CSV table of C-alpha atoms in Angstrom, one decimal:
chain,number,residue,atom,x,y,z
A,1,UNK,CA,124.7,-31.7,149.1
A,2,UNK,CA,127.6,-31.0,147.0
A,3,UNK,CA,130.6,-30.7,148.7
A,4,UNK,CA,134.7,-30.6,148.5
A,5,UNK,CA,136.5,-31.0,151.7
A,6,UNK,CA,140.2,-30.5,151.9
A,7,UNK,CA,141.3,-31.3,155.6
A,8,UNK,CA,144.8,-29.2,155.5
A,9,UNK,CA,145.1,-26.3,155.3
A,10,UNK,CA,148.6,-26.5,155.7
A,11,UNK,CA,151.2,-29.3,154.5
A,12,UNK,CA,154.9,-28.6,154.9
A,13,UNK,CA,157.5,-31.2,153.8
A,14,UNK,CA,161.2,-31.5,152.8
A,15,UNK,CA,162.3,-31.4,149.4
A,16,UNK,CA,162.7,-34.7,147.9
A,17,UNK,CA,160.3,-36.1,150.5
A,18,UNK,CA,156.3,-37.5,149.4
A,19,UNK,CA,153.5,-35.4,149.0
A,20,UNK,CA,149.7,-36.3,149.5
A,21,UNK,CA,147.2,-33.4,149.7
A,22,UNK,CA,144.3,-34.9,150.7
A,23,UNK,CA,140.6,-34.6,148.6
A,24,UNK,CA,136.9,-35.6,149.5
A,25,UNK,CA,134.4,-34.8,147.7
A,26,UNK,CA,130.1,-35.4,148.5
A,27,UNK,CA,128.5,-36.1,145.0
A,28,UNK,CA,125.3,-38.7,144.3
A,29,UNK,CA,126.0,-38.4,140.7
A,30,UNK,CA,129.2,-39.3,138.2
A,31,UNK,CA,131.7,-36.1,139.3
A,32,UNK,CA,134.0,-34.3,137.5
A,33,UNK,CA,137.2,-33.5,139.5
A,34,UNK,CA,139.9,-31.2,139.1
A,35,UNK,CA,143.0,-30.0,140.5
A,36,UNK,CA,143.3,-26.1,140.5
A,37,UNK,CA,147.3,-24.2,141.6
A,38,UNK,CA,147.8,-20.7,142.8
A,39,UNK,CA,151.8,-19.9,142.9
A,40,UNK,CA,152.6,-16.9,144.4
A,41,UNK,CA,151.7,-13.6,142.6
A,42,UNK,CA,150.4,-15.6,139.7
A,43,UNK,CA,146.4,-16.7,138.6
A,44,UNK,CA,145.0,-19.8,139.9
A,45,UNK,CA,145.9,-22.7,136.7
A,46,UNK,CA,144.4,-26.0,136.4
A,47,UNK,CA,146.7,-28.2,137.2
A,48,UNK,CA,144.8,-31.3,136.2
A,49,UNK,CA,141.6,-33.1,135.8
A,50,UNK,CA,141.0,-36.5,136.8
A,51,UNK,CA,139.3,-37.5,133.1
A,52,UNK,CA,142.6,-36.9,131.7
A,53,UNK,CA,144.1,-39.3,134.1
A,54,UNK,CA,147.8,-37.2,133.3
A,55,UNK,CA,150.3,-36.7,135.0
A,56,UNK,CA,151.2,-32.9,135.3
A,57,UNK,CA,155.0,-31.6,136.7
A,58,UNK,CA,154.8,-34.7,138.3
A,59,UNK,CA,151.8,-34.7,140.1
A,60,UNK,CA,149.0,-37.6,139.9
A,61,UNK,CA,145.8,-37.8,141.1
A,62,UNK,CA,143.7,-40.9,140.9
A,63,UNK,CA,139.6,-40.7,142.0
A,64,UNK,CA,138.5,-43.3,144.1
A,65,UNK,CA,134.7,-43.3,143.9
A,66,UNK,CA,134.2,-46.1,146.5
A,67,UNK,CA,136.4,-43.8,149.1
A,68,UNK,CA,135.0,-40.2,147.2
A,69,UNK,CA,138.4,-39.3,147.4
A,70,UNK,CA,140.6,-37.6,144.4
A,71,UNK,CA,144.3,-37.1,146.5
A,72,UNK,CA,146.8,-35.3,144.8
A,73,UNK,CA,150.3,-37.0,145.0
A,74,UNK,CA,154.0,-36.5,144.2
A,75,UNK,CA,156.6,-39.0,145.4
A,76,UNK,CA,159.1,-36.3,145.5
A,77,UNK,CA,158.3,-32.6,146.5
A,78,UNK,CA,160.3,-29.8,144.8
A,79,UNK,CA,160.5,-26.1,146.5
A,80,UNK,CA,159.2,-24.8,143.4
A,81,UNK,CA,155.9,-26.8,143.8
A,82,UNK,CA,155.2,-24.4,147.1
A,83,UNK,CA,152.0,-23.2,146.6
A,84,UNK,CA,148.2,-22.9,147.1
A,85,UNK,CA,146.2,-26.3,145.9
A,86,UNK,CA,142.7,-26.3,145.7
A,87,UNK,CA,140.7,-29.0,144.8
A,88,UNK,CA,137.1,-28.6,143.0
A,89,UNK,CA,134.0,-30.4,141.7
A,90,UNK,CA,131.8,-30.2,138.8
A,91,UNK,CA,128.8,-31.1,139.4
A,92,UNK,CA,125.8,-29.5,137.5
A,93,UNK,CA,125.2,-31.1,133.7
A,94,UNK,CA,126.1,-28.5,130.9
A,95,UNK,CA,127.9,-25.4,132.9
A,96,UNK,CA,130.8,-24.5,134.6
A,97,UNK,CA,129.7,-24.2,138.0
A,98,UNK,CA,132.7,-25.3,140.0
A,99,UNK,CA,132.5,-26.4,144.0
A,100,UNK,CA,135.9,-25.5,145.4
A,101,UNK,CA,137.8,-26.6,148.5
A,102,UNK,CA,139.1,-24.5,150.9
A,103,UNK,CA,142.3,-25.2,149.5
A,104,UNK,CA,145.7,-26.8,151.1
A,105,UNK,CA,149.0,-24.3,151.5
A,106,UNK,CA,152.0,-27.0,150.3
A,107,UNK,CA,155.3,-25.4,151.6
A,108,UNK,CA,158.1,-27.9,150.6
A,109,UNK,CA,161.7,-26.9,152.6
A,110,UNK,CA,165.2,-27.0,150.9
B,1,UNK,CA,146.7,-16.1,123.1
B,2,UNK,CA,145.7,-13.4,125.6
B,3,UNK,CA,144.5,-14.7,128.6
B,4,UNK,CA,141.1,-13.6,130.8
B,5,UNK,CA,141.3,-10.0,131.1
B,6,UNK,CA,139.6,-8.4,134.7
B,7,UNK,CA,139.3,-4.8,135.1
B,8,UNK,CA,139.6,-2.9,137.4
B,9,UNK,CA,142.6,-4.7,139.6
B,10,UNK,CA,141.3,-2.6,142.4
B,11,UNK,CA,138.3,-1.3,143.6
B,12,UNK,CA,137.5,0.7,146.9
B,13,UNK,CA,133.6,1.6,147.7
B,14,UNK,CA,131.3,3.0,150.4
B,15,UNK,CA,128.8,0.3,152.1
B,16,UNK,CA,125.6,1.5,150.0
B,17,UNK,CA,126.7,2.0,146.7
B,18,UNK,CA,126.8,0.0,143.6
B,19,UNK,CA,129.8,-1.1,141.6
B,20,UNK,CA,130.5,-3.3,137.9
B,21,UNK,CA,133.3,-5.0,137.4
B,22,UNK,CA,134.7,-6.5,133.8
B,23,UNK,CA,135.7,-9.6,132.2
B,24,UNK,CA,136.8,-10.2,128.9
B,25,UNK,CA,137.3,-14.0,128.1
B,26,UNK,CA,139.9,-15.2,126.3
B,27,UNK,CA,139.0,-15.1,122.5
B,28,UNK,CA,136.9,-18.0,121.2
B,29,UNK,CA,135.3,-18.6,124.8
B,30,UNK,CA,132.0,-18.2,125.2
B,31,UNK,CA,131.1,-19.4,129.1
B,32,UNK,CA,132.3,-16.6,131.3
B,33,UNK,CA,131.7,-17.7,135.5
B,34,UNK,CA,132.4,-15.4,138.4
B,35,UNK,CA,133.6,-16.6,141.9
B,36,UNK,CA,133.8,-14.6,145.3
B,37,UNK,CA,136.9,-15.4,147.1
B,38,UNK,CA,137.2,-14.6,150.6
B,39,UNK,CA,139.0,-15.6,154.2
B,40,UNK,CA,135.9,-17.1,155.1
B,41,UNK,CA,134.2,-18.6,153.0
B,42,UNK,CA,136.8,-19.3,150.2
B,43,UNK,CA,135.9,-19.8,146.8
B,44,UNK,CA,132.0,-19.6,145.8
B,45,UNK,CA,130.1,-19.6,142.6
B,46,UNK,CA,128.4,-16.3,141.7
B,47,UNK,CA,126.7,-17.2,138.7
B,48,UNK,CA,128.2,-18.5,134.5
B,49,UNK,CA,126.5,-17.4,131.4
B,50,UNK,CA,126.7,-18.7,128.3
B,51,UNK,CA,125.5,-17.1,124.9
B,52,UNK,CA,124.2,-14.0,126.9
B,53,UNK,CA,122.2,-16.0,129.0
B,54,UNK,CA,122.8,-16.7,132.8
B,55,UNK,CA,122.9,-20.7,132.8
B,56,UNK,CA,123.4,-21.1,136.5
B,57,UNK,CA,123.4,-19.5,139.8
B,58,UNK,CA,124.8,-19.9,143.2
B,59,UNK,CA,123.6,-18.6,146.4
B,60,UNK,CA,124.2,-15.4,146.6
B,61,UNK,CA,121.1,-12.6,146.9
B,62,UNK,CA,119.8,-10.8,144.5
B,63,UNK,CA,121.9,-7.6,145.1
B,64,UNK,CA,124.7,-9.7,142.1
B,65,UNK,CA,123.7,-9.5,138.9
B,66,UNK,CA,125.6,-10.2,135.7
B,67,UNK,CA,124.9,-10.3,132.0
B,68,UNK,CA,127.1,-11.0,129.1
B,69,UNK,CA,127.2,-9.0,126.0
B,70,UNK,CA,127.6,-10.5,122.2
B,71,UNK,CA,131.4,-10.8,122.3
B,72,UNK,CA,131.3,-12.7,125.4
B,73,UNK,CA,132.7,-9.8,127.3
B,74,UNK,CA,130.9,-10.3,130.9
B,75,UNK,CA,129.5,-7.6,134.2
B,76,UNK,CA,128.9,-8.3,137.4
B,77,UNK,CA,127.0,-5.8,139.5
B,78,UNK,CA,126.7,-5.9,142.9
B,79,UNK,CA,124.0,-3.0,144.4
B,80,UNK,CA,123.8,-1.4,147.7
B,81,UNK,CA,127.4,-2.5,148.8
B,82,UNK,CA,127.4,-3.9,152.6
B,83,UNK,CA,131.1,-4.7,154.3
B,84,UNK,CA,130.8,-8.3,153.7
B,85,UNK,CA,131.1,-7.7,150.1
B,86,UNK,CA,134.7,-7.0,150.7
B,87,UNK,CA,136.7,-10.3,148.2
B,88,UNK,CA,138.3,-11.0,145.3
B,89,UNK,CA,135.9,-11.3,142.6
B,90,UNK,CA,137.8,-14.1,139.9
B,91,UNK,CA,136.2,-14.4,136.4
B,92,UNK,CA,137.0,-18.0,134.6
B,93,UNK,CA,135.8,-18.5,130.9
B,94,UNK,CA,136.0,-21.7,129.0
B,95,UNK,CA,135.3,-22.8,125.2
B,96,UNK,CA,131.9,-23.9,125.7
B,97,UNK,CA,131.2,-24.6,129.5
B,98,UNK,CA,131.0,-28.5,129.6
B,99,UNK,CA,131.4,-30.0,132.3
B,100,UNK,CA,134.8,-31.7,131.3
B,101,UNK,CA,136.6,-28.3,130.6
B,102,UNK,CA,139.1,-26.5,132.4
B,103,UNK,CA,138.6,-22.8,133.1
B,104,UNK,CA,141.2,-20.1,132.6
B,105,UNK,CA,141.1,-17.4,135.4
B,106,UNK,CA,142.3,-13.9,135.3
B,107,UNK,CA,143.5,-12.1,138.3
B,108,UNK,CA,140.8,-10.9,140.1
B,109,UNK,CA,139.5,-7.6,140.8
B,110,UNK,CA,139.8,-6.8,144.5
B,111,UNK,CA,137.1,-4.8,146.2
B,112,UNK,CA,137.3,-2.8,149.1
B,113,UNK,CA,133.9,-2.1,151.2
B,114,UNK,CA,134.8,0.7,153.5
């Protein structure tokens, strides 16, 4: 079965300090794995996709097929980057059928 | 570049009725896919068409329908409304739907089962 698991559902930290929200995804064929935000009051926004292999307002994310893992990481967390994560998995051939997680809640403290 | 349009923002219903709810893509998109957001359950696939036909479809019964019109302008229908229905209903479009490309989501339309 296809599946995205997302273990936290909360993550706080201190400004300035690391940030790893955690990714595992179930997938028998070649995924494609994203990184979707929802700030506060605004529309969930890609924030990026692991094809791209960017890095986006500091934020990496590297897939690991041998662990099925696709962690998102920043070495230093900024209060503005308090928000909803949710990672997600495309999965199906030609459509844009995306398998979300349950999502991670990042609160970063001044 | 307006961005993916959902009306109505709100929505409040009786358990048994029927409601539609709108998406217009942003311009140039042609793959329009609807998600049910809830507490629960989180965020699950309704259904994506492409070129006014449905391409693929999640598990949800047969009471959701959709269709997409020539301009790429999506529905979703849900009949005979039970309390469960309750979510946010997000519409995401992209250019053509591959696999590789990011969606653009609007803001939801919220519906209320009473």
């Amino acid at each position: 079965a296809q599946r995205v698991t997302q273990p936290e559902k909360l993550l706080s930290v201190f400004k300035g300090a690391p940030v790893e929200l955690k990714c595992n995804y179930s997938y028998s064929g070649s995924p494609e794995l994203f990184w979707y935000v929802q700030y506060s009051r605004q529309r969930l926004q890609l924030l990026l996709r692991h094809i791209s292999r960017e890095s986006i307002k500091g934020f990496t994310a590297d897939l690991n097929k041998g662990e099925t893992s696709f962690h998102l990481k920043k070495p230093f967390a900024q209060e503005e980057d308090s928000a909803m994560y949710y990672c997600a998995l495309s999965a199906d051939g030609n459509t844009d059928k995306l398998i979300f997680g349950t999502g991670t809640r990042l609160q970063v403290f001044p | 570049k307006a961005g993916v349009t959902q009306t109505p923002r709100y929505l409040i219903k009786t358990r048994g009725q029927q409601v539609t709810l709108s998406c217009s893509p942003i311009s140039g998109h042609r793959s329009v896919s609807w998600y049910q957001q809830t507490p629960g359950q989180g965020l699950q696939f309704l259904f994506e068409y492409f070129s006014e036909t449905q391409r693929n479809k999640g598990n949800f019964p047969g009471r959701f329908s959709g269709r997409q019109f020539s301009n790429s302008r999506s529905e979703m229908n849900v009949s005979t409304l039970e309390l469960g229905d309750s979510a946010l209903y997000l519409c995401a479009s992209s250019r053509t739907g591959a696999r590789d490309q990011p969606q653009h989501f609007g803001d939801g339309t919220r519906l209320s089962i009473l």
